[in-house]
Amino acid sequence: MTFSLPSLPYAYDALGPYMSAETLEYHHDKHHQAYVDMANKLVPGTKYEGKSIEDICKEAFADKNQPIINNVGQHFNHTHFWQWMKKGGGGSKMPGKVEKLVAELGGYDKVRSDFIEAGKGQFGSGWAWLALKDGKLAVMKTPNGENPLMHGATPILGCDVWEHSYYIDYRNARPKYLEAWFDNLVNWEHVESLVG
Ligand code: FE2
Protein backbone atom coordinates (compact mmCIF):
# COMPACT_ATOMS: atom_id res chain seq x y z
CA MET A 1 0.00 0.00 0.00
CA THR A 2 1.21 3.45 -0.82
CA PHE A 3 0.11 6.35 1.32
CA SER A 4 -0.64 9.58 -0.51
CA LEU A 5 -1.30 13.15 0.47
CA PRO A 6 -4.98 14.01 -0.06
CA SER A 7 -5.80 17.35 -1.66
CA LEU A 8 -7.31 19.99 0.59
CA PRO A 9 -11.09 20.02 0.10
CA TYR A 10 -11.00 23.87 -0.18
CA ALA A 11 -8.69 26.64 -1.31
CA TYR A 12 -5.72 27.54 0.88
CA ASP A 13 -7.32 30.88 1.75
CA ALA A 14 -10.81 29.46 2.43
CA LEU A 15 -10.51 29.26 6.22
CA GLY A 16 -9.32 32.79 6.90
CA PRO A 17 -9.18 34.64 9.16
CA TYR A 18 -9.34 31.69 11.56
CA MET A 19 -6.67 29.64 9.77
CA SER A 20 -4.49 31.40 7.21
CA ALA A 21 -3.33 30.25 3.79
CA GLU A 22 0.25 30.37 5.11
CA THR A 23 -0.63 27.95 7.93
CA LEU A 24 -2.42 25.58 5.55
CA GLU A 25 0.41 25.68 3.01
CA TYR A 26 2.98 24.69 5.64
CA HIS A 27 0.72 22.33 7.54
CA HIS A 28 -0.66 20.44 4.55
CA ASP A 29 2.16 20.68 2.00
CA LYS A 30 5.11 20.28 4.38
CA HIS A 31 4.07 18.64 7.65
CA HIS A 32 1.44 16.22 6.36
CA GLN A 33 3.59 15.41 3.32
CA ALA A 34 6.46 14.51 5.66
CA TYR A 35 4.26 12.05 7.59
CA VAL A 36 3.15 10.48 4.29
CA ASP A 37 6.75 10.17 3.08
CA MET A 38 7.89 8.58 6.34
CA ALA A 39 4.93 6.16 6.37
CA ASN A 40 5.88 5.10 2.84
CA LYS A 41 9.43 4.40 4.03
CA LEU A 42 8.45 2.59 7.22
CA VAL A 43 5.52 0.34 6.27
CA PRO A 44 6.54 -1.61 3.11
CA GLY A 45 7.95 -5.03 3.90
CA THR A 46 6.53 -5.10 7.43
CA LYS A 47 3.53 -6.90 8.96
CA TYR A 48 1.56 -3.68 8.51
CA GLU A 49 1.77 -3.64 4.71
CA GLY A 50 -1.60 -4.02 2.99
CA LYS A 51 -3.65 -3.39 6.14
CA SER A 52 -6.14 -0.57 6.52
CA ILE A 53 -4.80 2.61 8.05
CA GLU A 54 -7.16 2.13 10.99
CA ASP A 55 -5.82 -1.38 11.65
CA ILE A 56 -2.23 -0.17 11.35
CA CYS A 57 -2.92 2.52 13.98
CA LYS A 58 -4.36 -0.04 16.41
CA GLU A 59 -1.71 -2.72 15.83
CA ALA A 60 1.22 -0.31 15.96
CA PHE A 61 0.00 1.02 19.30
CA ALA A 62 -0.37 -2.52 20.68
CA ASP A 63 3.15 -3.25 19.37
CA LYS A 64 4.53 0.01 20.85
CA ASN A 65 6.02 0.74 17.41
CA GLN A 66 6.64 4.44 17.94
CA PRO A 67 7.72 5.42 14.40
CA ILE A 68 4.59 3.82 12.91
CA ILE A 69 2.38 5.30 15.65
CA ASN A 70 3.81 8.75 14.91
CA ASN A 71 3.78 8.77 11.12
CA VAL A 72 0.83 6.54 10.15
CA GLY A 73 -1.11 7.97 13.09
CA GLN A 74 -0.45 11.50 11.93
CA HIS A 75 -1.37 10.60 8.34
CA PHE A 76 -4.74 9.30 9.56
CA ASN A 77 -5.25 12.28 11.87
CA HIS A 78 -4.44 14.91 9.24
CA THR A 79 -6.42 13.22 6.46
CA HIS A 80 -9.50 13.73 8.63
CA PHE A 81 -8.39 17.09 10.04
CA TRP A 82 -8.70 18.78 6.63
CA GLN A 83 -12.22 17.42 6.32
CA TRP A 84 -13.14 18.36 9.89
CA MET A 85 -12.92 22.00 8.83
CA LYS A 86 -14.88 24.10 6.36
CA LYS A 87 -15.53 27.75 5.58
CA GLY A 88 -18.48 28.96 7.62
CA GLY A 89 -18.42 25.97 9.95
CA GLY A 90 -18.58 25.61 13.71
CA GLY A 91 -21.25 26.63 16.14
CA SER A 92 -24.13 24.74 17.69
CA LYS A 93 -26.16 23.99 14.55
CA MET A 94 -25.38 20.36 13.77
CA PRO A 95 -26.97 17.36 12.06
CA GLY A 96 -29.28 15.02 13.97
CA LYS A 97 -27.11 12.08 15.06
CA VAL A 98 -24.26 14.19 16.35
CA GLU A 99 -26.70 16.63 17.96
CA LYS A 100 -28.23 13.72 19.90
CA LEU A 101 -24.81 12.46 21.04
CA VAL A 102 -23.83 15.97 22.16
CA ALA A 103 -27.11 16.33 24.08
CA GLU A 104 -26.48 13.01 25.85
CA LEU A 105 -23.06 14.25 27.00
CA GLY A 106 -24.52 17.36 28.61
CA GLY A 107 -25.26 19.67 25.70
CA TYR A 108 -23.37 21.88 23.30
CA ASP A 109 -21.92 24.35 25.82
CA LYS A 110 -20.52 21.59 28.02
CA VAL A 111 -19.08 19.62 25.09
CA ARG A 112 -17.52 22.78 23.60
CA SER A 113 -16.00 23.72 26.94
CA ASP A 114 -14.71 20.18 27.66
CA PHE A 115 -13.22 19.89 24.16
CA ILE A 116 -11.40 23.22 24.47
CA GLU A 117 -10.16 22.26 27.95
CA ALA A 118 -8.88 18.94 26.56
CA GLY A 119 -6.91 20.82 23.91
CA LYS A 120 -5.57 23.33 26.42
CA GLY A 121 -4.66 20.56 28.85
CA GLN A 122 -2.72 18.44 26.35
CA PHE A 123 0.83 19.19 27.50
CA GLY A 124 3.03 19.60 24.43
CA SER A 125 1.97 18.38 21.00
CA GLY A 126 -1.16 16.35 20.44
CA TRP A 127 -4.85 16.36 19.66
CA ALA A 128 -8.24 17.07 21.25
CA TRP A 129 -11.04 14.71 20.25
CA LEU A 130 -14.69 13.81 20.24
CA ALA A 131 -14.84 10.05 19.96
CA LEU A 132 -17.34 7.23 20.23
CA LYS A 133 -16.61 4.72 22.93
CA ASP A 134 -19.11 1.92 23.59
CA GLY A 135 -21.71 3.86 21.58
CA LYS A 136 -21.34 7.02 23.66
CA LEU A 137 -19.65 10.31 22.95
CA ALA A 138 -16.45 11.03 24.87
CA VAL A 139 -14.05 13.98 24.97
CA MET A 140 -10.44 12.81 24.78
CA LYS A 141 -6.93 14.13 24.34
CA THR A 142 -3.89 12.27 23.04
CA PRO A 143 -0.18 13.13 22.78
CA ASN A 144 1.84 13.47 19.57
CA GLY A 145 0.56 11.22 16.75
CA GLU A 146 -1.77 9.07 18.84
CA ASN A 147 -5.51 8.99 18.20
CA PRO A 148 -8.61 7.42 19.79
CA LEU A 149 -8.34 4.30 17.58
CA MET A 150 -5.30 3.39 19.66
CA HIS A 151 -7.36 3.71 22.84
CA GLY A 152 -10.41 1.63 21.93
CA ALA A 153 -12.52 4.47 20.56
CA THR A 154 -13.58 5.85 17.18
CA PRO A 155 -12.65 9.48 16.48
CA ILE A 156 -15.40 11.63 14.97
CA LEU A 157 -13.79 15.08 15.49
CA GLY A 158 -10.20 16.06 16.15
CA CYS A 159 -8.34 19.33 16.54
CA ASP A 160 -4.59 19.44 15.97
CA VAL A 161 -2.95 21.26 18.88
CA TRP A 162 0.63 20.93 17.61
CA GLU A 163 2.15 24.41 17.39
CA HIS A 164 2.46 23.98 13.60
CA SER A 165 -1.35 24.21 13.47
CA TYR A 166 -1.66 27.63 15.15
CA TYR A 167 1.64 29.37 15.76
CA ILE A 168 1.59 31.50 12.58
CA ASP A 169 -1.94 32.77 13.26
CA TYR A 170 -2.18 32.74 17.06
CA ARG A 171 1.45 32.57 18.26
CA ASN A 172 1.37 30.89 21.67
CA ALA A 173 -2.37 31.48 22.27
CA ARG A 174 -3.59 27.89 21.99
CA PRO A 175 -6.89 28.63 23.85
CA LYS A 176 -7.79 31.38 21.34
CA TYR A 177 -7.06 28.98 18.47
CA LEU A 178 -9.22 26.25 20.00
CA GLU A 179 -12.14 28.63 20.57
CA ALA A 180 -11.94 30.10 17.07
CA TRP A 181 -11.62 26.63 15.58
CA PHE A 182 -14.63 25.20 17.41
CA ASP A 183 -16.83 28.26 16.82
CA ASN A 184 -15.98 28.91 13.15
CA LEU A 185 -14.40 25.97 11.39
CA VAL A 186 -15.88 22.62 12.50
CA ASN A 187 -17.46 20.71 9.63
CA TRP A 188 -20.29 19.03 11.54
CA GLU A 189 -21.43 17.23 8.38
CA HIS A 190 -18.14 15.31 8.27
CA VAL A 191 -18.53 14.53 11.97
CA GLU A 192 -22.05 13.23 11.28
CA SER A 193 -20.75 11.02 8.46
CA LEU A 194 -18.42 9.28 10.92
CA VAL A 195 -21.11 8.58 13.53
CA GLY A 196 -22.36 5.64 11.44
FE1 FE2 B 1 -0.55 18.81 12.28
Coordinates of C-alpha atoms and ligand atoms in Angstrom, one line a residue:
M1 CA 0.0 0.0 0.0
T2 CA 1.2 3.5 -0.8
F3 CA 0.1 6.3 1.3
S4 CA -0.6 9.6 -0.5
L5 CA -1.3 13.2 0.5
P6 CA -5.0 14.0 -0.1
S7 CA -5.8 17.4 -1.7
L8 CA -7.3 20.0 0.6
P9 CA -11.1 20.0 0.1
Y10 CA -11.0 23.9 -0.2
A11 CA -8.7 26.6 -1.3
Y12 CA -5.7 27.5 0.9
D13 CA -7.3 30.9 1.8
A14 CA -10.8 29.5 2.4
L15 CA -10.5 29.3 6.2
G16 CA -9.3 32.8 6.9
P17 CA -9.2 34.6 9.2
Y18 CA -9.3 31.7 11.6
M19 CA -6.7 29.6 9.8
S20 CA -4.5 31.4 7.2
A21 CA -3.3 30.3 3.8
E22 CA 0.2 30.4 5.1
T23 CA -0.6 28.0 7.9
L24 CA -2.4 25.6 5.6
E25 CA 0.4 25.7 3.0
Y26 CA 3.0 24.7 5.6
H27 CA 0.7 22.3 7.5
H28 CA -0.7 20.4 4.5
D29 CA 2.2 20.7 2.0
K30 CA 5.1 20.3 4.4
H31 CA 4.1 18.6 7.7
H32 CA 1.4 16.2 6.4
Q33 CA 3.6 15.4 3.3
A34 CA 6.5 14.5 5.7
Y35 CA 4.3 12.0 7.6
V36 CA 3.2 10.5 4.3
D37 CA 6.8 10.2 3.1
M38 CA 7.9 8.6 6.3
A39 CA 4.9 6.2 6.4
N40 CA 5.9 5.1 2.8
K41 CA 9.4 4.4 4.0
L42 CA 8.4 2.6 7.2
V43 CA 5.5 0.3 6.3
P44 CA 6.5 -1.6 3.1
G45 CA 7.9 -5.0 3.9
T46 CA 6.5 -5.1 7.4
K47 CA 3.5 -6.9 9.0
Y48 CA 1.6 -3.7 8.5
E49 CA 1.8 -3.6 4.7
G50 CA -1.6 -4.0 3.0
K51 CA -3.7 -3.4 6.1
S52 CA -6.1 -0.6 6.5
I53 CA -4.8 2.6 8.0
E54 CA -7.2 2.1 11.0
D55 CA -5.8 -1.4 11.7
I56 CA -2.2 -0.2 11.3
C57 CA -2.9 2.5 14.0
K58 CA -4.4 0.0 16.4
E59 CA -1.7 -2.7 15.8
A60 CA 1.2 -0.3 16.0
F61 CA 0.0 1.0 19.3
A62 CA -0.4 -2.5 20.7
D63 CA 3.1 -3.2 19.4
K64 CA 4.5 0.0 20.9
N65 CA 6.0 0.7 17.4
Q66 CA 6.6 4.4 17.9
P67 CA 7.7 5.4 14.4
I68 CA 4.6 3.8 12.9
I69 CA 2.4 5.3 15.6
N70 CA 3.8 8.7 14.9
N71 CA 3.8 8.8 11.1
V72 CA 0.8 6.5 10.1
G73 CA -1.1 8.0 13.1
Q74 CA -0.5 11.5 11.9
H75 CA -1.4 10.6 8.3
F76 CA -4.7 9.3 9.6
N77 CA -5.2 12.3 11.9
H78 CA -4.4 14.9 9.2
T79 CA -6.4 13.2 6.5
H80 CA -9.5 13.7 8.6
F81 CA -8.4 17.1 10.0
W82 CA -8.7 18.8 6.6
Q83 CA -12.2 17.4 6.3
W84 CA -13.1 18.4 9.9
M85 CA -12.9 22.0 8.8
K86 CA -14.9 24.1 6.4
K87 CA -15.5 27.7 5.6
G88 CA -18.5 29.0 7.6
G89 CA -18.4 26.0 10.0
G90 CA -18.6 25.6 13.7
G91 CA -21.2 26.6 16.1
S92 CA -24.1 24.7 17.7
K93 CA -26.2 24.0 14.6
M94 CA -25.4 20.4 13.8
P95 CA -27.0 17.4 12.1
G96 CA -29.3 15.0 14.0
K97 CA -27.1 12.1 15.1
V98 CA -24.3 14.2 16.4
E99 CA -26.7 16.6 18.0
K100 CA -28.2 13.7 19.9
L101 CA -24.8 12.5 21.0
V102 CA -23.8 16.0 22.2
A103 CA -27.1 16.3 24.1
E104 CA -26.5 13.0 25.8
L105 CA -23.1 14.3 27.0
G106 CA -24.5 17.4 28.6
G107 CA -25.3 19.7 25.7
Y108 CA -23.4 21.9 23.3
D109 CA -21.9 24.4 25.8
K110 CA -20.5 21.6 28.0
V111 CA -19.1 19.6 25.1
R112 CA -17.5 22.8 23.6
S113 CA -16.0 23.7 26.9
D114 CA -14.7 20.2 27.7
F115 CA -13.2 19.9 24.2
I116 CA -11.4 23.2 24.5
E117 CA -10.2 22.3 27.9
A118 CA -8.9 18.9 26.6
G119 CA -6.9 20.8 23.9
K120 CA -5.6 23.3 26.4
G121 CA -4.7 20.6 28.8
Q122 CA -2.7 18.4 26.3
F123 CA 0.8 19.2 27.5
G124 CA 3.0 19.6 24.4
S125 CA 2.0 18.4 21.0
G126 CA -1.2 16.3 20.4
W127 CA -4.8 16.4 19.7
A128 CA -8.2 17.1 21.3
W129 CA -11.0 14.7 20.2
L130 CA -14.7 13.8 20.2
A131 CA -14.8 10.0 20.0
L132 CA -17.3 7.2 20.2
K133 CA -16.6 4.7 22.9
D134 CA -19.1 1.9 23.6
G135 CA -21.7 3.9 21.6
K136 CA -21.3 7.0 23.7
L137 CA -19.6 10.3 23.0
A138 CA -16.4 11.0 24.9
V139 CA -14.1 14.0 25.0
M140 CA -10.4 12.8 24.8
K141 CA -6.9 14.1 24.3
T142 CA -3.9 12.3 23.0
P143 CA -0.2 13.1 22.8
N144 CA 1.8 13.5 19.6
G145 CA 0.6 11.2 16.8
E146 CA -1.8 9.1 18.8
N147 CA -5.5 9.0 18.2
P148 CA -8.6 7.4 19.8
L149 CA -8.3 4.3 17.6
M150 CA -5.3 3.4 19.7
H151 CA -7.4 3.7 22.8
G152 CA -10.4 1.6 21.9
A153 CA -12.5 4.5 20.6
T154 CA -13.6 5.9 17.2
P155 CA -12.7 9.5 16.5
I156 CA -15.4 11.6 15.0
L157 CA -13.8 15.1 15.5
G158 CA -10.2 16.1 16.1
C159 CA -8.3 19.3 16.5
D160 CA -4.6 19.4 16.0
V161 CA -2.9 21.3 18.9
W162 CA 0.6 20.9 17.6
E163 CA 2.2 24.4 17.4
H164 CA 2.5 24.0 13.6
S165 CA -1.3 24.2 13.5
Y166 CA -1.7 27.6 15.2
Y167 CA 1.6 29.4 15.8
I168 CA 1.6 31.5 12.6
D169 CA -1.9 32.8 13.3
Y170 CA -2.2 32.7 17.1
R171 CA 1.5 32.6 18.3
N172 CA 1.4 30.9 21.7
A173 CA -2.4 31.5 22.3
R174 CA -3.6 27.9 22.0
P175 CA -6.9 28.6 23.9
K176 CA -7.8 31.4 21.3
Y177 CA -7.1 29.0 18.5
L178 CA -9.2 26.3 20.0
E179 CA -12.1 28.6 20.6
A180 CA -11.9 30.1 17.1
W181 CA -11.6 26.6 15.6
F182 CA -14.6 25.2 17.4
D183 CA -16.8 28.3 16.8
N184 CA -16.0 28.9 13.2
L185 CA -14.4 26.0 11.4
V186 CA -15.9 22.6 12.5
N187 CA -17.5 20.7 9.6
W188 CA -20.3 19.0 11.5
E189 CA -21.4 17.2 8.4
H190 CA -18.1 15.3 8.3
V191 CA -18.5 14.5 12.0
E192 CA -22.0 13.2 11.3
S193 CA -20.7 11.0 8.5
L194 CA -18.4 9.3 10.9
V195 CA -21.1 8.6 13.5
G196 CA -22.4 5.6 11.4
Ligands
FE2_1 FE -0.5 18.8 12.3

